[in-house]
Coordinates of C-alpha atoms and ligand atoms in Angstrom, one line a residue:
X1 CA -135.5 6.5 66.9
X2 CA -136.1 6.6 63.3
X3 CA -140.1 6.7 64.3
X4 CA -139.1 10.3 66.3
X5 CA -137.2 11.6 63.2
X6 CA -140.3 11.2 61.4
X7 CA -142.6 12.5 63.8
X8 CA -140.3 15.7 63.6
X9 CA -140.9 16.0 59.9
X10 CA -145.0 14.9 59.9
X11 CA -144.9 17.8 62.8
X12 CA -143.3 20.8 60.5
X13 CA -145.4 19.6 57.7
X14 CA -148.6 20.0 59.9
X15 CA -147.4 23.4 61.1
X16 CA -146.4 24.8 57.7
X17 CA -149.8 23.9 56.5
X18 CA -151.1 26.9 58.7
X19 CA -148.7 29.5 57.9
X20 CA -149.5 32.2 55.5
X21 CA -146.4 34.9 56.4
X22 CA -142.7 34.3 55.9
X23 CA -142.3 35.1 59.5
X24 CA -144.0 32.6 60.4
X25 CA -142.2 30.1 58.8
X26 CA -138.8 30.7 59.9
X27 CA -139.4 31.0 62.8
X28 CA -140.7 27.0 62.6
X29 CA -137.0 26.4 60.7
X30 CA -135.6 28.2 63.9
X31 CA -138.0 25.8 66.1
X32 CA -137.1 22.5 64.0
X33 CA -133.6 23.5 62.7
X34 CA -132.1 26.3 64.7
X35 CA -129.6 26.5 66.9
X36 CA -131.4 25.0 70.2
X37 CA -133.6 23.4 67.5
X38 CA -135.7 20.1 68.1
X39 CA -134.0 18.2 65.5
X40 CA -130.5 20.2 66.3
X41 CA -131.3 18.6 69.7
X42 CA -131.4 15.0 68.7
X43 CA -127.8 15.2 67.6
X44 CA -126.0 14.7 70.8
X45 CA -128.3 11.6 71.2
X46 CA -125.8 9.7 68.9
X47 CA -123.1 9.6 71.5
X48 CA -125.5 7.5 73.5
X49 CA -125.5 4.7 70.8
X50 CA -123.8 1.3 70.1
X51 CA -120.9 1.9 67.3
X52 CA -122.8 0.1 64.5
X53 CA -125.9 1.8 64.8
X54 CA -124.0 5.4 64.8
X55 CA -123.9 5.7 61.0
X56 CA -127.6 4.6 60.7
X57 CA -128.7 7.2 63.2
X58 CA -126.7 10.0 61.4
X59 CA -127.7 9.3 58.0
X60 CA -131.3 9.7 59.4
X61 CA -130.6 13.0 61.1
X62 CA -129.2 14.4 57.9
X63 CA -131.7 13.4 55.6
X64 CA -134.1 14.7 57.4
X65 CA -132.3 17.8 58.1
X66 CA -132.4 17.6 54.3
X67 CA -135.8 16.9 53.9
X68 CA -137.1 19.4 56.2
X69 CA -135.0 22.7 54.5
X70 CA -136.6 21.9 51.6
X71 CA -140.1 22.3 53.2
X72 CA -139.0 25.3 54.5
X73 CA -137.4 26.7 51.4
X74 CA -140.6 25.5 49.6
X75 CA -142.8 26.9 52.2
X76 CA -141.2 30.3 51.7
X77 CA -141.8 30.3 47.9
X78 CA -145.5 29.4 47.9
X79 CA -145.9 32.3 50.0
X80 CA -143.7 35.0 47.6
X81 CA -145.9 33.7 44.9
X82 CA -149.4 33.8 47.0
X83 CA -148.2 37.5 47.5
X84 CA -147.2 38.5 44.0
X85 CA -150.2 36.7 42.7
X86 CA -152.5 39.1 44.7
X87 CA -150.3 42.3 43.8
X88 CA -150.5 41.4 40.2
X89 CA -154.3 41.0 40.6
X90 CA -154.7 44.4 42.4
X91 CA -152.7 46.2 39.2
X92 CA -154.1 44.5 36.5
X93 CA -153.8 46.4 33.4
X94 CA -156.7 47.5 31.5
X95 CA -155.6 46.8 27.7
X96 CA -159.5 47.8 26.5
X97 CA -159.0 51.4 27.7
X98 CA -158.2 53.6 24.4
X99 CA -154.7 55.0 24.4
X100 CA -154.2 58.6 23.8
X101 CA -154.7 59.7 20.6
X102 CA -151.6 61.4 18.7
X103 CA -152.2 63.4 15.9
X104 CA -149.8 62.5 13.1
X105 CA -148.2 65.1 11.0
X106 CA -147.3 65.1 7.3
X107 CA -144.8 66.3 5.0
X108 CA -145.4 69.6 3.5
X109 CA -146.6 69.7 -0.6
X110 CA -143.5 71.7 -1.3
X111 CA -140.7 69.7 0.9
X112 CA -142.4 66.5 -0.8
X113 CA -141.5 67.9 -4.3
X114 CA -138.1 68.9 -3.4
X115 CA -137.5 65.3 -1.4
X116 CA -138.3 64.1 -5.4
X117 CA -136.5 66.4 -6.8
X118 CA -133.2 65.3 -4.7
X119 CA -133.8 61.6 -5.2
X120 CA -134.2 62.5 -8.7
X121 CA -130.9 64.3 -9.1
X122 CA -128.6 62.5 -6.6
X123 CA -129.7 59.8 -8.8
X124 CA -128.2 61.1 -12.1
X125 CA -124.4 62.1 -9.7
X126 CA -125.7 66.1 -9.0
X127 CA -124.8 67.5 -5.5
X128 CA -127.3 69.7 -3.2
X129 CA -126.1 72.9 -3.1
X130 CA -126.8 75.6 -0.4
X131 CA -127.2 79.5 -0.3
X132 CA -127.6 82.0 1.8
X133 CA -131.5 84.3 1.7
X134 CA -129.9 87.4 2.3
X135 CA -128.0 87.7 -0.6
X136 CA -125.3 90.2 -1.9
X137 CA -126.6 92.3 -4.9
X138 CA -123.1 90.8 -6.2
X139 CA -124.3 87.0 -6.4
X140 CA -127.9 88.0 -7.0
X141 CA -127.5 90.4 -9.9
X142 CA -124.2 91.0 -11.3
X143 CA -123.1 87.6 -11.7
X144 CA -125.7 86.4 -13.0
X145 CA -125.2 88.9 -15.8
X146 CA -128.2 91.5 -14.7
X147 CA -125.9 94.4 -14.0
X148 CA -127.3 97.8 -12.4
X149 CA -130.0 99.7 -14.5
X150 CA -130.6 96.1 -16.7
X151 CA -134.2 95.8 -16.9
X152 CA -134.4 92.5 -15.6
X153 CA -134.1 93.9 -12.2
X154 CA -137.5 95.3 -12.6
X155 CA -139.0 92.1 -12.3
X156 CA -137.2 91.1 -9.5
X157 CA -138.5 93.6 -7.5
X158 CA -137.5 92.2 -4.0
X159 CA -136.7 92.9 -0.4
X160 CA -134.1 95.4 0.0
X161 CA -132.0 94.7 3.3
X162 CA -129.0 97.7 2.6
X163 CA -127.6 99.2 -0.9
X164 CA -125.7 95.8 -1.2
X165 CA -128.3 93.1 0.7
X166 CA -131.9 91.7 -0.4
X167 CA -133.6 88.5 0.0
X168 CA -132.6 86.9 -3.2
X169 CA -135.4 87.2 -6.1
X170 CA -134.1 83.8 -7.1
X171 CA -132.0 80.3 -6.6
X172 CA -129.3 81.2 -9.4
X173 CA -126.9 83.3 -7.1
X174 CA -125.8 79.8 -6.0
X175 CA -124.7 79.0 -9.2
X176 CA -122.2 81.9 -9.0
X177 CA -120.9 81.1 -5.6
X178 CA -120.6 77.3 -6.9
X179 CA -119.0 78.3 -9.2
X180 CA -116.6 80.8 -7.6
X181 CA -115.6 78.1 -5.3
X182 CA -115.2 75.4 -8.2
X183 CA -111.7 76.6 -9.8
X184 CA -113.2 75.7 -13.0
X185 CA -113.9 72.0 -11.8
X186 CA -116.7 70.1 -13.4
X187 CA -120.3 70.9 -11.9
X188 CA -123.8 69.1 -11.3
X189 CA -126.1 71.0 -9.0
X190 CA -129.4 71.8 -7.6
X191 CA -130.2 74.2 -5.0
X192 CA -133.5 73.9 -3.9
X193 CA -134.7 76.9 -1.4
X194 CA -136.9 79.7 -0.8
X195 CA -136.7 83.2 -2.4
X196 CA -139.2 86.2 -1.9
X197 CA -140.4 89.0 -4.3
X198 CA -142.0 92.0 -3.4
X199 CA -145.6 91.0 -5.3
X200 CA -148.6 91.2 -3.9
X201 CA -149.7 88.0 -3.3
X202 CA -152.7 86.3 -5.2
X203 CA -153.9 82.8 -6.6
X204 CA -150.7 82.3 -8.2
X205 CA -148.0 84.9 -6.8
X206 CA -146.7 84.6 -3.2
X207 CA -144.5 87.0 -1.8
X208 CA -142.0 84.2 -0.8
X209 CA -141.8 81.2 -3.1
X210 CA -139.3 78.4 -3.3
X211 CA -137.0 77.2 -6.8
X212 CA -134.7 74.6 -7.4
X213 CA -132.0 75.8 -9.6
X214 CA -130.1 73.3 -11.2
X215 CA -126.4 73.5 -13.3
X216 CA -124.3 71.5 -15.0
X217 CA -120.7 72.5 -16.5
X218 CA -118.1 70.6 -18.7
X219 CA -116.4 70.2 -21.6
X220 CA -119.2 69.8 -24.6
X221 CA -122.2 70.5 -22.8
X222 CA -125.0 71.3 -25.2
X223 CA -128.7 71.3 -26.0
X224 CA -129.1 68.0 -26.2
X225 CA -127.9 67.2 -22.4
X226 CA -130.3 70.1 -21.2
X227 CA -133.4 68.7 -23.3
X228 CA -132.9 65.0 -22.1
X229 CA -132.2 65.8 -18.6
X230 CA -135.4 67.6 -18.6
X231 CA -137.6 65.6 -20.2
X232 CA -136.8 62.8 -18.1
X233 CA -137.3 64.7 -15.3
X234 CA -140.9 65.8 -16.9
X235 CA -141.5 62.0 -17.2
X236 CA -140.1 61.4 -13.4
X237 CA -142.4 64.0 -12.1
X238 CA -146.0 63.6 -13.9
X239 CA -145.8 60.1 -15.8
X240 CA -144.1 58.3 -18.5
X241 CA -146.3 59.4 -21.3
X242 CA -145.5 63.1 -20.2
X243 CA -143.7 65.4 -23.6
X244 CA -141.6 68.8 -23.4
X245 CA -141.4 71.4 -25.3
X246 CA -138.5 74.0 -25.6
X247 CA -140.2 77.6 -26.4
X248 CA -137.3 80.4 -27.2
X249 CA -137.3 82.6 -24.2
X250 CA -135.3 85.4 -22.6
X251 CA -133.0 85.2 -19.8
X252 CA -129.9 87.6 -19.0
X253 CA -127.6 84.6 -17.6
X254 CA -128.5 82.0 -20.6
X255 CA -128.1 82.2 -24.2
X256 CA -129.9 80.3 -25.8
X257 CA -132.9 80.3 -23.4
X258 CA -135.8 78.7 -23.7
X259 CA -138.9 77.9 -21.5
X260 CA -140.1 74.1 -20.7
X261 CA -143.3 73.1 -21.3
X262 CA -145.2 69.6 -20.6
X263 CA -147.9 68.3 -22.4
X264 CA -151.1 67.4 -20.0
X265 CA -153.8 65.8 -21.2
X266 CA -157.3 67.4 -19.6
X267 CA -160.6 66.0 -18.6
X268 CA -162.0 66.2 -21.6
X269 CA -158.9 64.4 -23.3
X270 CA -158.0 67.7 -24.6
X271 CA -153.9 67.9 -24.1
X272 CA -152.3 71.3 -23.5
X273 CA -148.9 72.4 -23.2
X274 CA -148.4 73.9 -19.6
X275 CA -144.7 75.9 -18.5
X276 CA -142.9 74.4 -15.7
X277 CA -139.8 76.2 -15.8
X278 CA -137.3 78.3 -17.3
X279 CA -133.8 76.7 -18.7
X280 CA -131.1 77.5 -20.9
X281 CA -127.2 77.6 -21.9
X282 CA -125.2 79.3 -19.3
X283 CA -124.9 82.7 -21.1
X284 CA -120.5 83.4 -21.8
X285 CA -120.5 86.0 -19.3
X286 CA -121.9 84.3 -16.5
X287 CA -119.2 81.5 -16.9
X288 CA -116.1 83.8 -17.4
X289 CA -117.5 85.5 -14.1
X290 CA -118.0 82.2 -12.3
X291 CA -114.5 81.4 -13.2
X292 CA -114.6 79.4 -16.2
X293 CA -113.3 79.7 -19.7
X294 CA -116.1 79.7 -21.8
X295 CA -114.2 78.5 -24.6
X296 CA -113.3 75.5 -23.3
X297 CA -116.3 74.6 -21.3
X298 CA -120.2 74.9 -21.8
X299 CA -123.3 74.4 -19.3
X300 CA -126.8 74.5 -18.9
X301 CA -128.7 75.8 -16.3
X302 CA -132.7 75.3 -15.4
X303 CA -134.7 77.0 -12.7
X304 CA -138.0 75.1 -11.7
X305 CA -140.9 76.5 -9.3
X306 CA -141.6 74.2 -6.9
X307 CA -145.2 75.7 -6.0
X308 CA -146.1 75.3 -10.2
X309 CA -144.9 71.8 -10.1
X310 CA -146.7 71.4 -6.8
X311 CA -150.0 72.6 -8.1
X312 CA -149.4 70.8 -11.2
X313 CA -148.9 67.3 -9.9
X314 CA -151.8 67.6 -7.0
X315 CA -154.4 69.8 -8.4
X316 CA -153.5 72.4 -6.2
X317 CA -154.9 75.9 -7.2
X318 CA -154.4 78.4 -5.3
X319 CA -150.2 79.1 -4.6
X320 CA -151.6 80.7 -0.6
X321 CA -152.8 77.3 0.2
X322 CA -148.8 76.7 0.8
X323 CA -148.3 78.9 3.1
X324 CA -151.1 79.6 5.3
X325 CA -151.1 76.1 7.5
X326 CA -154.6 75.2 7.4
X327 CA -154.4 71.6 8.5
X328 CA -157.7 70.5 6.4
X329 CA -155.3 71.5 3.8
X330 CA -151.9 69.9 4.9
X331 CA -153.4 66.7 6.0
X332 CA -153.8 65.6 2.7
X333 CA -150.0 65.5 2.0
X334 CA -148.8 61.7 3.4
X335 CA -146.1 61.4 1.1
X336 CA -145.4 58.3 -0.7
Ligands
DAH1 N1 -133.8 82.6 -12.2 C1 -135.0 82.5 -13.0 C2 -136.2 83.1 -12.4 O1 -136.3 83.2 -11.2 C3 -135.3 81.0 -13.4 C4 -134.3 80.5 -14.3 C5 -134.5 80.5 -15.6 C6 -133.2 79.9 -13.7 C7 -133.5 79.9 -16.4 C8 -132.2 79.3 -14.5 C9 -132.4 79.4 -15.9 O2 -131.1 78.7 -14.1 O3 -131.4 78.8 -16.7 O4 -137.0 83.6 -13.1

């Protein structure tokens, strides 16, 4: 008997040897283990046995029932892999074949200067302030102490939009609609942004420009707070070694007012002193207008170009380079 049982399972083994599709191998499990199966048909045979060699005969049947699933089961596998195995192969992936090629953009020379410029600033406890382009007259002028028929409007020739509208000539109308909205709170500012003129534009003028105004309010706020702040921001931007200079300058919304100057050393080890913006005390007026007693409280105020410092700290030297998106020319810019 046992001789038969093993016959069965030498049998499946020799026909599972020759199959290559699933189908094919269940239907041997159906001829071996199925229903009407050849092994399923042994079974009954145990009826036809003495009592002591029942348990014998059935331990037989069921491991070989046991035996012969797991050829199946096995049988089944080899073939899922056989057939993966040749997709796989059919959709191998070529790794040598180039990828496409992105082109990588930079950060533009001027948002680069202003990204220092923040880090700078945040830094020291200052805010980012905002304003609007189209500016009132109000915010652009008057408040900043340049009332109708003053003479400084002449050089801010600019974009008229209406009677009471223009592109703003300048970033310090933000000062005055900080400080409108400050109640006479402590401020540390900058508002970096663009602004427009109406000059024609050449190597160094551009019709639309961008400054980062900067103001600071409190109680003893003097000369001394305005020089150090700057010169460390002189140092920040060009080098360590870098000096200011404080020249005595005119501007209607600061008293005093000077202009900043940095001391670069040329080629030829030559140094010069070269402007990079204008600064000064916030002018009585313009804080009693804003809001603020100017008794009480005192401020400084600075205005920096962000195209000068821009040329300045990449050898930059034409001011149209910024705005005409020639990529031979923006390419340059990675950041740091
Ligand atoms: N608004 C001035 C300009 O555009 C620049 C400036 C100078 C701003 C001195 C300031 C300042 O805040 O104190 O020419």
């Amino acid at each position: 008997m046992q001789n038969e049982i093993m016959k069965l399972i030498d049998n499946l083994k020799e026909k599972l040897n020759h199959t290559n599709s699933l189908e094919d191998v269940e239907n041997l499990r159906v001829e071996f283990l199925g229903k009407n199966g050849l092994l399923t048909k042994m079974m009954p045979l145990i009826k036809t046995l003495p009592n002591e060699e029942k348990p014998q005969f059935g331990k037989w049947i069921n491991d070989a029932k046991e035996i012969m699933e797991s050829m199946i089961y096995h049988a089944k596998n080899d073939i899922l892999e056989k057939e993966l195995e040749v997709k796989l192969n059919k959709e191998k992936i070529d790794v040598t074949i180039p990828g496409y090629q992105f082109r990588q953009g930079s950060i533009h020379p001027l948002s680069l200067i202003i990204e220092s410029l923040e880090d700078f600033f945040l830094g020291q406890g200052y805010l980012v302030a905002e304003g609007p382009e189209v500016e009132l007259d109000k915010y652009n002028f008057e408040m900043m102490n340049i009332a109708e028929g003053h003479p400084a409007r002449e050089m801010h020739d600019s974009f008229y939009i209406d009677q009471n509208r223009l592109l703003r000539t300048h970033t310090s109308p933000v000062q005055a609609r900080f400080m409108e909205k400050s109640n006479g709170k402590p401020i540390a500012i900058i508002s970096p942004g663009k602004t427009y003129r109406r000059d024609p534009d050449d190597q160094t003028h551009s019709h639309q420009f961008m400054q980062c105004e900067g103001l600071v309010i409190g109680e003893n706020i003097h000369v001394g707070h305005l020089k150090e702040t700057l010169l460390s921001l002189a140092k920040y931007l060009f080098g360590e070694d870098k000096e200011i200079r404080l020249r005595p300058s005119y501007f209607p919304f600061t008293e005093p007012s000077f202009e900043v100057d940095v001391l670069f050393t040329k080629k030829d080890k030559s140094q010069t002193w070269i402007e990079i913006l204008g600064s000064g005390m916030v002018h009585p007026e313009v804080l009693r207008m804003g809001g603020y007693n100017p008794e009480k409280v005192s401020g400084f105020a600075f205005g920096i170009g962000i195209e000068r410092i821009a040329m300045l700290k990449y050898g930059v030297d034409d001011i149209r380079n910024f705005y005409t998106n020639d990529l031979r020319f923006l390419k340059q810019f990675k950041g740091e």
